PDB file of C-alpha atoms in Angstrom:
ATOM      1  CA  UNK A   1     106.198-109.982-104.280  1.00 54.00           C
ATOM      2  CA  UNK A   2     103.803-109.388-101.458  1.00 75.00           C
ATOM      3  CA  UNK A   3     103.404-105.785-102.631  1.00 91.00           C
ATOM      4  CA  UNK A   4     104.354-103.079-104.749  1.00 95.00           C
ATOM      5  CA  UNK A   5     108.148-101.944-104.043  1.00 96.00           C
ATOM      6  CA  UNK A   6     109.858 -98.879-105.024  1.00 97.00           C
ATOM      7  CA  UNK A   7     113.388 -98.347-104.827  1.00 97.00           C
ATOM      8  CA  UNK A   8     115.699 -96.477-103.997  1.00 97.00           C
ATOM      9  CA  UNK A   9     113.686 -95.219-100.791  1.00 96.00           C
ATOM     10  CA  UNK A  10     115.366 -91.962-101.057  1.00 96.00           C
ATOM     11  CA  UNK A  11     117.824 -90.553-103.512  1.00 97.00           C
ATOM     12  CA  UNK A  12     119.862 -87.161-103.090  1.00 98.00           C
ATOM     13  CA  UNK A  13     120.562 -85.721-106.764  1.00 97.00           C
ATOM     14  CA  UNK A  14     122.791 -83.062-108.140  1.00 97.00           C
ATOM     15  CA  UNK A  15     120.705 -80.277-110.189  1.00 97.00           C
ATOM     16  CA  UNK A  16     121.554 -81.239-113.908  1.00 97.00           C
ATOM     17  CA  UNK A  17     121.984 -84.932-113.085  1.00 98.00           C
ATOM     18  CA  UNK A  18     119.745 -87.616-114.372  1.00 98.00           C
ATOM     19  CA  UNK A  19     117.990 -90.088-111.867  1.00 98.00           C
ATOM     20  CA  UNK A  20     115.892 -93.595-112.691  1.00 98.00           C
ATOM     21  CA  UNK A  21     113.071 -94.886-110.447  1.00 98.00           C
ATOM     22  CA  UNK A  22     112.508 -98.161-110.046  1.00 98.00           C
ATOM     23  CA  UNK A  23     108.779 -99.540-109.625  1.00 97.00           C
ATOM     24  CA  UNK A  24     108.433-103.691-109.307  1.00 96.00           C
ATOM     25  CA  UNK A  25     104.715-103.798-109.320  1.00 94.00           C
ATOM     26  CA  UNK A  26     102.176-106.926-107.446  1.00 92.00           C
ATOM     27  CA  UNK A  27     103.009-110.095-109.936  1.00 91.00           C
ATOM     28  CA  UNK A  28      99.724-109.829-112.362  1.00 87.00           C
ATOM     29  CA  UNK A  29      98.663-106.770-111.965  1.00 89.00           C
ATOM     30  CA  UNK A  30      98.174-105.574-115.547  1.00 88.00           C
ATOM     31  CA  UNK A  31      97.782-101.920-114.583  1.00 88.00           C
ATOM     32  CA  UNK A  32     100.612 -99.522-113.118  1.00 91.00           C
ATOM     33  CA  UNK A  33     100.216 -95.572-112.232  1.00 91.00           C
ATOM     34  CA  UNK A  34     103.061 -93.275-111.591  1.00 93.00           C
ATOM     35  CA  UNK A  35     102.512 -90.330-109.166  1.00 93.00           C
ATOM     36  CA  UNK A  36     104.280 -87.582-107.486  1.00 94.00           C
ATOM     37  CA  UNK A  37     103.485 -85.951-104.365  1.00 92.00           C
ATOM     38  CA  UNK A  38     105.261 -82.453-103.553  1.00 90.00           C
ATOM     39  CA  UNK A  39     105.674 -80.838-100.370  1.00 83.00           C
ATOM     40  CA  UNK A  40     101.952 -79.770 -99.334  1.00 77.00           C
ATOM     41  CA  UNK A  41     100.478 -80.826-102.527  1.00 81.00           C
ATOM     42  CA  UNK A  42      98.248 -83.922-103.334  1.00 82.00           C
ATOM     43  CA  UNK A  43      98.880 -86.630-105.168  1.00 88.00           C
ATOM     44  CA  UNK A  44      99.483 -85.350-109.209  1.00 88.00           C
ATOM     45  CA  UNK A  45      98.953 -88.199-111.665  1.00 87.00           C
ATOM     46  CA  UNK A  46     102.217 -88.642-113.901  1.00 91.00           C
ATOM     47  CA  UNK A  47     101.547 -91.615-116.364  1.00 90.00           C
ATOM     48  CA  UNK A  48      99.637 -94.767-116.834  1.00 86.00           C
ATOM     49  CA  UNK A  49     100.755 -98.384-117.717  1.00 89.00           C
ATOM     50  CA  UNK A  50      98.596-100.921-119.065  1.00 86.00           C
ATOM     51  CA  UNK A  51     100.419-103.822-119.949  1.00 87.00           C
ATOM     52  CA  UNK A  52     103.487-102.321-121.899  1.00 89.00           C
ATOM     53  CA  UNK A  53     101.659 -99.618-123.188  1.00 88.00           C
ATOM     54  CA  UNK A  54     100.987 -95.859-121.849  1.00 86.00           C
ATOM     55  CA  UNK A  55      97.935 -94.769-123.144  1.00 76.00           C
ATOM     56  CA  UNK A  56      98.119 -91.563-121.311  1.00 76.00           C
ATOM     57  CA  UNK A  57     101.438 -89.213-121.021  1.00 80.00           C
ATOM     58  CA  UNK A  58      99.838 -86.082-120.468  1.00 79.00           C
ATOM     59  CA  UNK A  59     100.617 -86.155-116.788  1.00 85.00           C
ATOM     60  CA  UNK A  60     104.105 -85.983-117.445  1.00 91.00           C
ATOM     61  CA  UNK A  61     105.032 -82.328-116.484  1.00 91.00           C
ATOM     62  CA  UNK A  62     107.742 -81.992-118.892  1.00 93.00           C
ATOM     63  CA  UNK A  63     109.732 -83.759-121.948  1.00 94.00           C
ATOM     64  CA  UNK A  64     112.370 -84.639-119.627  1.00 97.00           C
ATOM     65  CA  UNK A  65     110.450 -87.027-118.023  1.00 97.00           C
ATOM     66  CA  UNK A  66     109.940 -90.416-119.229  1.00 96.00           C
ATOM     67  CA  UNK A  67     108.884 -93.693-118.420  1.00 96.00           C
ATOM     68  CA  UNK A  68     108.542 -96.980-119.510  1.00 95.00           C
ATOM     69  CA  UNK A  69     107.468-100.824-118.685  1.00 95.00           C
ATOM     70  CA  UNK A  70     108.862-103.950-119.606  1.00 89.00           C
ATOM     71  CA  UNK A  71     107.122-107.366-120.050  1.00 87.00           C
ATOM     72  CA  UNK A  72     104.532-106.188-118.291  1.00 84.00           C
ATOM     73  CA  UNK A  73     106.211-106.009-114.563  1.00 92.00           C
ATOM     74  CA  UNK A  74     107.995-103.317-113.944  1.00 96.00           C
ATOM     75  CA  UNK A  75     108.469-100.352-114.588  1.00 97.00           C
ATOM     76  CA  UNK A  76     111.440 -97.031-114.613  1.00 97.00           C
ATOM     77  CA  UNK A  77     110.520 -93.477-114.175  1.00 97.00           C
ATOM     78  CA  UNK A  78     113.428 -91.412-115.469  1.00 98.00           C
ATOM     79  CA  UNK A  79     114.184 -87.751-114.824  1.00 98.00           C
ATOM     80  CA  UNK A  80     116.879 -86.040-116.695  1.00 98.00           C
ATOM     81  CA  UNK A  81     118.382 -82.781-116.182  1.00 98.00           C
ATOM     82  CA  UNK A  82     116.901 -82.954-113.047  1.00 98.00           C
ATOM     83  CA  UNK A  83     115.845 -79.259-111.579  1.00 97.00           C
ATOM     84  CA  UNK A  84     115.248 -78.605-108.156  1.00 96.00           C
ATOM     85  CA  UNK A  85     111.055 -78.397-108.542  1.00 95.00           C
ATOM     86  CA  UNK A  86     111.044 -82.102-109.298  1.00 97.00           C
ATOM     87  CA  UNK A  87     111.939 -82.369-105.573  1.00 97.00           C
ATOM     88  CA  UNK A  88     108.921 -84.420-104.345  1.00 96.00           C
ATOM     89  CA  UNK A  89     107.943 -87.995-103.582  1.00 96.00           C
ATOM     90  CA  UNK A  90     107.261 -90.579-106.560  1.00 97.00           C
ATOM     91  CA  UNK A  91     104.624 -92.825-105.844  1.00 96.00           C
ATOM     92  CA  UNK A  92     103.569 -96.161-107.764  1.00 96.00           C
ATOM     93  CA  UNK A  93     100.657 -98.241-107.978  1.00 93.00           C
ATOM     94  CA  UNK A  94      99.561-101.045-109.388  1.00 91.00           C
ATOM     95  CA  UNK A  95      95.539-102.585-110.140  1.00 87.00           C
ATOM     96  CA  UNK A  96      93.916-105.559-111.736  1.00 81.00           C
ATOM     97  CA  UNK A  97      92.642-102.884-113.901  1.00 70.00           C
ATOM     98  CA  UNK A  98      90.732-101.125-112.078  1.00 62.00           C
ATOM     99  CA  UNK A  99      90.476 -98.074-110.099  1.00 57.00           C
ATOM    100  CA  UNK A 100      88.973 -98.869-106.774  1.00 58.00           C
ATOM    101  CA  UNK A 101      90.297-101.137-103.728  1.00 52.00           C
ATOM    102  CA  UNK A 102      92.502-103.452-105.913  1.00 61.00           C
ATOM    103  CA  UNK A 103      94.896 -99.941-106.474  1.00 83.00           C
ATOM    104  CA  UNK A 104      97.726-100.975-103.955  1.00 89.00           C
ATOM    105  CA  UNK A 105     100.681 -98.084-103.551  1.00 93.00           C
ATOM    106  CA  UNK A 106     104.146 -98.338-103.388  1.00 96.00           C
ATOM    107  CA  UNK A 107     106.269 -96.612-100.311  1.00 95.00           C
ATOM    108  CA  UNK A 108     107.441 -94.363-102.848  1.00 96.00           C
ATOM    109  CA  UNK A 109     110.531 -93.104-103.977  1.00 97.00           C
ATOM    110  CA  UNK A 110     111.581 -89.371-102.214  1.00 96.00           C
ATOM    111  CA  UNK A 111     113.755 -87.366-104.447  1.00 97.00           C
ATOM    112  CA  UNK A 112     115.927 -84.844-103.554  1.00 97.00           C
ATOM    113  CA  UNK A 113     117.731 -82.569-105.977  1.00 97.00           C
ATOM    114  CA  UNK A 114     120.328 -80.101-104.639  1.00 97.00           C
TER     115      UNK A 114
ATOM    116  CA  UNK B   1      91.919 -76.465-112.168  1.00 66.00           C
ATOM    117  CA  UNK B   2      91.260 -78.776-108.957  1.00 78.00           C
ATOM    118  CA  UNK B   3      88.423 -81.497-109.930  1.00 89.00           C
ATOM    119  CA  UNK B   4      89.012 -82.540-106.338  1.00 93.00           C
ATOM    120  CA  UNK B   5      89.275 -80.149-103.305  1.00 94.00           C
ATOM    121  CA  UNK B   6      89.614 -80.874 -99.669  1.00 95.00           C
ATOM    122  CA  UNK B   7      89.449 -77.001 -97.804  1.00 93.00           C
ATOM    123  CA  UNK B   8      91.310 -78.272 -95.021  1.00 95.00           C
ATOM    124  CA  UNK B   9      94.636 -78.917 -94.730  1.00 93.00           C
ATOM    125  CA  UNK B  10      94.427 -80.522 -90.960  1.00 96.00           C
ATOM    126  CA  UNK B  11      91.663 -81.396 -87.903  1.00 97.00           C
ATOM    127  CA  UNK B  12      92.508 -82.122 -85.013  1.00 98.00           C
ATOM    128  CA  UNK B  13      89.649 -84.678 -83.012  1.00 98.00           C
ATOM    129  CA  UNK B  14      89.450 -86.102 -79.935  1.00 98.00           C
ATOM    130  CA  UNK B  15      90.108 -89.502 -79.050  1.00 97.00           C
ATOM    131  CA  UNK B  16      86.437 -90.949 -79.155  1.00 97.00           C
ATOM    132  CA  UNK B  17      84.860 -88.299 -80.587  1.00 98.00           C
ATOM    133  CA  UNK B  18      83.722 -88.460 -84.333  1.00 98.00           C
ATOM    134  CA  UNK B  19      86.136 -87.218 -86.733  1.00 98.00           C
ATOM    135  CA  UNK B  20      84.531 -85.641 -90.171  1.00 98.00           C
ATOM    136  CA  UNK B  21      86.277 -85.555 -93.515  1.00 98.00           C
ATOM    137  CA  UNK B  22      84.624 -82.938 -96.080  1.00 98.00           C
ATOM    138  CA  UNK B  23      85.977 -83.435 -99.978  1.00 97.00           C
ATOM    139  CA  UNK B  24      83.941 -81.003-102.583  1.00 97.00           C
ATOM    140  CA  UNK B  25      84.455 -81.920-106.434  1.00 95.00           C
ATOM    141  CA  UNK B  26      83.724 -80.189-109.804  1.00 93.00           C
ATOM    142  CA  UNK B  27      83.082 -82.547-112.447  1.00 89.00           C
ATOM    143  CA  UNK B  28      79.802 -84.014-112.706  1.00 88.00           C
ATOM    144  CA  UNK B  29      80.671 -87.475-114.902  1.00 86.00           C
ATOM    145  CA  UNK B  30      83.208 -88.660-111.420  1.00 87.00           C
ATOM    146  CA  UNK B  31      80.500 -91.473-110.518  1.00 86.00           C
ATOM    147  CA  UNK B  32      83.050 -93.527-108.272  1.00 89.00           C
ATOM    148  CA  UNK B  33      84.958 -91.932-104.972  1.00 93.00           C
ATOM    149  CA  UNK B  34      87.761 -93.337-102.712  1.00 93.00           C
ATOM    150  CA  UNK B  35      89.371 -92.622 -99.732  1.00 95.00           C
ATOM    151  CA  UNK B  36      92.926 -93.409 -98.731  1.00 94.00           C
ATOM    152  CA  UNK B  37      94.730 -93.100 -95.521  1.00 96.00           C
ATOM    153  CA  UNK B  38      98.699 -92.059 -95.972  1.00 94.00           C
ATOM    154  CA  UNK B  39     100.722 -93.091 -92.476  1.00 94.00           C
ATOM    155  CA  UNK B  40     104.137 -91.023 -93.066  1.00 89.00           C
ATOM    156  CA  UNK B  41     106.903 -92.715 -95.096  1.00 86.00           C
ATOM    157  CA  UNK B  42     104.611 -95.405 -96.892  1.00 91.00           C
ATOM    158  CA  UNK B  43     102.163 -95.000 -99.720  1.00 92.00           C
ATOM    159  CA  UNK B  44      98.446 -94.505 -99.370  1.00 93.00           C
ATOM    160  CA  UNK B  45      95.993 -97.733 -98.445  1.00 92.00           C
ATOM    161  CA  UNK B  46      92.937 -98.015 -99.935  1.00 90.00           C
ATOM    162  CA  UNK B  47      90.379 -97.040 -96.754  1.00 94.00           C
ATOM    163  CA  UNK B  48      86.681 -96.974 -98.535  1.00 94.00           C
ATOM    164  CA  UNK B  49      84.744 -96.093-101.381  1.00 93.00           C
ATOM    165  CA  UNK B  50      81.321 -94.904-102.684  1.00 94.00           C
ATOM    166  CA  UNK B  51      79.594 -95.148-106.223  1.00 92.00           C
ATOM    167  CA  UNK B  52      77.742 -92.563-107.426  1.00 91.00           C
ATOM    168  CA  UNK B  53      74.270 -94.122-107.037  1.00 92.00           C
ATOM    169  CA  UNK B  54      74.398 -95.066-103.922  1.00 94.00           C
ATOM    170  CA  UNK B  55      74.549 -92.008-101.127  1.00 95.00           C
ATOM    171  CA  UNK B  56      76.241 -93.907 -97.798  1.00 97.00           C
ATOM    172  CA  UNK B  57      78.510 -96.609 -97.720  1.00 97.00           C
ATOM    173  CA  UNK B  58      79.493 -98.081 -94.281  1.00 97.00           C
ATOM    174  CA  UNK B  59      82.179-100.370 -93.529  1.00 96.00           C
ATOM    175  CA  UNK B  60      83.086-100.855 -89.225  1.00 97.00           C
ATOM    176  CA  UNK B  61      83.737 -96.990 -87.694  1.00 98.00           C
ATOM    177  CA  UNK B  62      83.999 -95.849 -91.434  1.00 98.00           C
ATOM    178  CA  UNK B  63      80.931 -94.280 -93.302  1.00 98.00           C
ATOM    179  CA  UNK B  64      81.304 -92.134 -96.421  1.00 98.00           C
ATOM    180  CA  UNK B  65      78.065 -89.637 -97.451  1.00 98.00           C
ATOM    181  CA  UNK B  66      77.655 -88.510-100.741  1.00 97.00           C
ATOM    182  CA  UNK B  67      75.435 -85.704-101.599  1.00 96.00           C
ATOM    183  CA  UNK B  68      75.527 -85.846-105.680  1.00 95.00           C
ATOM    184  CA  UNK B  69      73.687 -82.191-105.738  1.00 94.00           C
ATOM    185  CA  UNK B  70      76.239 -80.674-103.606  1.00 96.00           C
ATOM    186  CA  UNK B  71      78.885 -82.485-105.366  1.00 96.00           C
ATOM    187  CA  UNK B  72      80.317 -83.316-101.620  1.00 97.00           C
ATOM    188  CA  UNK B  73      81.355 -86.155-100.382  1.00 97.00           C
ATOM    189  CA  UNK B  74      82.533 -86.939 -96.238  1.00 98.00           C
ATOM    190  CA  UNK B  75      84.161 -89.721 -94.566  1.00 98.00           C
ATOM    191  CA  UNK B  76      83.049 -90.149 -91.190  1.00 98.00           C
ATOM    192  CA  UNK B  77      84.884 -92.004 -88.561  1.00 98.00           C
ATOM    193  CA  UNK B  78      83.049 -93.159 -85.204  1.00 97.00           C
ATOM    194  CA  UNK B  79      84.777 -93.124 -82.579  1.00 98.00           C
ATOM    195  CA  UNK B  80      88.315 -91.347 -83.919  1.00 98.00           C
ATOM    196  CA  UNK B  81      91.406 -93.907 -82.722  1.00 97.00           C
ATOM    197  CA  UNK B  82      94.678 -92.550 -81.803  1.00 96.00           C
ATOM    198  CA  UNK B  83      95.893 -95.186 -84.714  1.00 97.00           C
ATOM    199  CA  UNK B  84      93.709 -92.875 -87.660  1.00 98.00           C
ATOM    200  CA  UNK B  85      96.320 -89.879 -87.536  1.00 98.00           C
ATOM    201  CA  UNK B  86      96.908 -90.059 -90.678  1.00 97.00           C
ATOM    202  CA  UNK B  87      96.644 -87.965 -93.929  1.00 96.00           C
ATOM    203  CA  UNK B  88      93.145 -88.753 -95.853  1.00 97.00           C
ATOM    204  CA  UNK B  89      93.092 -88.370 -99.511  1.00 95.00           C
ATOM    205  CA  UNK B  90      89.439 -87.743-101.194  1.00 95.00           C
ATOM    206  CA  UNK B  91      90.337 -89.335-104.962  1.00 92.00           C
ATOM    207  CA  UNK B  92      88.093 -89.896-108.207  1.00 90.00           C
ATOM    208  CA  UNK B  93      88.595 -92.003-111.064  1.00 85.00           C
ATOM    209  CA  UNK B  94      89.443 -90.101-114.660  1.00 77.00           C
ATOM    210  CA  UNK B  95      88.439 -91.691-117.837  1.00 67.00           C
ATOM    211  CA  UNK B  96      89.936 -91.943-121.070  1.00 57.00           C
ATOM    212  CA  UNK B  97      87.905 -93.593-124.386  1.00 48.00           C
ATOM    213  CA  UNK B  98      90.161 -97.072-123.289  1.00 46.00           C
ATOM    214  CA  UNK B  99      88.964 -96.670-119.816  1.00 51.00           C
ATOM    215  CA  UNK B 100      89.862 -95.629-116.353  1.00 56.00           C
ATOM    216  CA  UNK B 101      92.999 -94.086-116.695  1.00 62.00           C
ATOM    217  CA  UNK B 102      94.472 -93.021-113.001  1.00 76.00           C
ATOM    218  CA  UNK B 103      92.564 -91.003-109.867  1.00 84.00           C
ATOM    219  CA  UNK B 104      92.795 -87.331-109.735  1.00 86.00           C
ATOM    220  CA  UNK B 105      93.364 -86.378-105.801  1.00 90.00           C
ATOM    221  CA  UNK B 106      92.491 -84.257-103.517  1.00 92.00           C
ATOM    222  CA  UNK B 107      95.539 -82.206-101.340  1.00 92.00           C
ATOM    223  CA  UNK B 108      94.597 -84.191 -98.385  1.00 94.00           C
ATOM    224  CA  UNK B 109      93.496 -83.986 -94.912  1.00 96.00           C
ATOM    225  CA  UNK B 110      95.289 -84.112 -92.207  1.00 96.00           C
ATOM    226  CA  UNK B 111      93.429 -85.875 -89.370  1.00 98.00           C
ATOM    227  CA  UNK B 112      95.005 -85.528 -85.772  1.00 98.00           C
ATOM    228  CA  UNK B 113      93.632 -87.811 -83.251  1.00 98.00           C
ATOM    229  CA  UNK B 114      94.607 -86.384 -79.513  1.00 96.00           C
ATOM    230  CA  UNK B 115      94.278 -88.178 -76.191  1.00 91.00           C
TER     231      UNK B 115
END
């Protein structure tokens, strides 16, 4: 596609439940970044995708997080057990590789749990 | 600990008037700095950026400054729009041994053009 989409657009969750996040990143675009944004916070770095591989998980903010990417194109985000703190707005990106202009974002996904 | 900081949370500018962005940073190896704009509901856009040897990088009503000493870095836009209300993100590129490896953020600024 044109662009990086993200979906669902919004998703309501029950505490406890588990959700997936859905990231379809720019065709070719080797790289892919997860990120969350909560209420009056930046943008926190979650994981990064190059190719198939994560070389960096540290980002994720607990073991119940977990992500992966398949044939290098897109990518799922999944929460389980999902507590009310992981309330925020999940943003992806993709890049050629690098880190500067060619980093295009997603709408991102806004998660709710109740 | 915040490699990234932006002290203020909002500024509100005058249409026409210049509108300036301050983003302070703690890590001495960040040679690279962006800017993004974030327009509610959608994810940030890539605005402008600024390597580390260079102090001032211009690009139409946008000009970032860097001042490597002062680890500071400000996005200046001449004359503020009503269209740049936006949040502006200050961001800076982490490195692992394999590379660049994601941006670490600032919390954002937002910028509130008025009539």
């Amino acid at each position: 596609g044109a662009g990086v989409s993200q979906s669902p657009s919004n998703k309501v969750t029950e505490k406890g439940k588990d959700v997936e996040l859905r990231c379809d990143p720019i065709s070719g675009h080797t790289a892919l970044y997860w990120y969350r944004q909560s209420l009056g916070q930046g943008l926190e770095f979650l994981i990064y995708f190059q190719g198939n591989s994560a070389p960096d998980k540290s980002g994720l903010p607990s073991d119940r997080f977990s992500a992966e990417r398949t044939g290098g194109s897109v990518s799922t985000l999944t929460i389980q057990r999902t507590q009310q703190e992981d309330s925020a707005v999940y943003l992806c990106a993709s890049s050629l590789g690098g880190v500067g202009y060619g980093y295009t974002f997603g709408s991102g996904t806004r998660l709710t749990v109740v | 600990d915040q490699q990234v900081k932006q002290n203020s949370p909002s500024l509100s500018v005058q249409e026409g008037r210049i509108s300036i962005l301050n983003c302070d940073y703690t890590n001495s190896m960040f040679d690279y700095f962006l800017w993004y704009k974030k327009y509610p509901a959608e994810g940030p856009t890539f605005l402008i950026s600024i390597s580390s040897i260079k102090d001032k990088n211009e690009d139409g009503r946008f000009t970032v400054f860097l001042n490597k000493s002062a680890k500071h870095l400000s996005l200046h836009i001449v004359p503020s729009q009503p269209g740049d209300s936006a949040v502006y993100f200050c961001a800076a590129p982490t490195y692992s041994g394999g590379g660049a490896d994601g941006l670490t953020f600032g919390k954002g600024t937002h910028l509130i053009i008025q009539p």
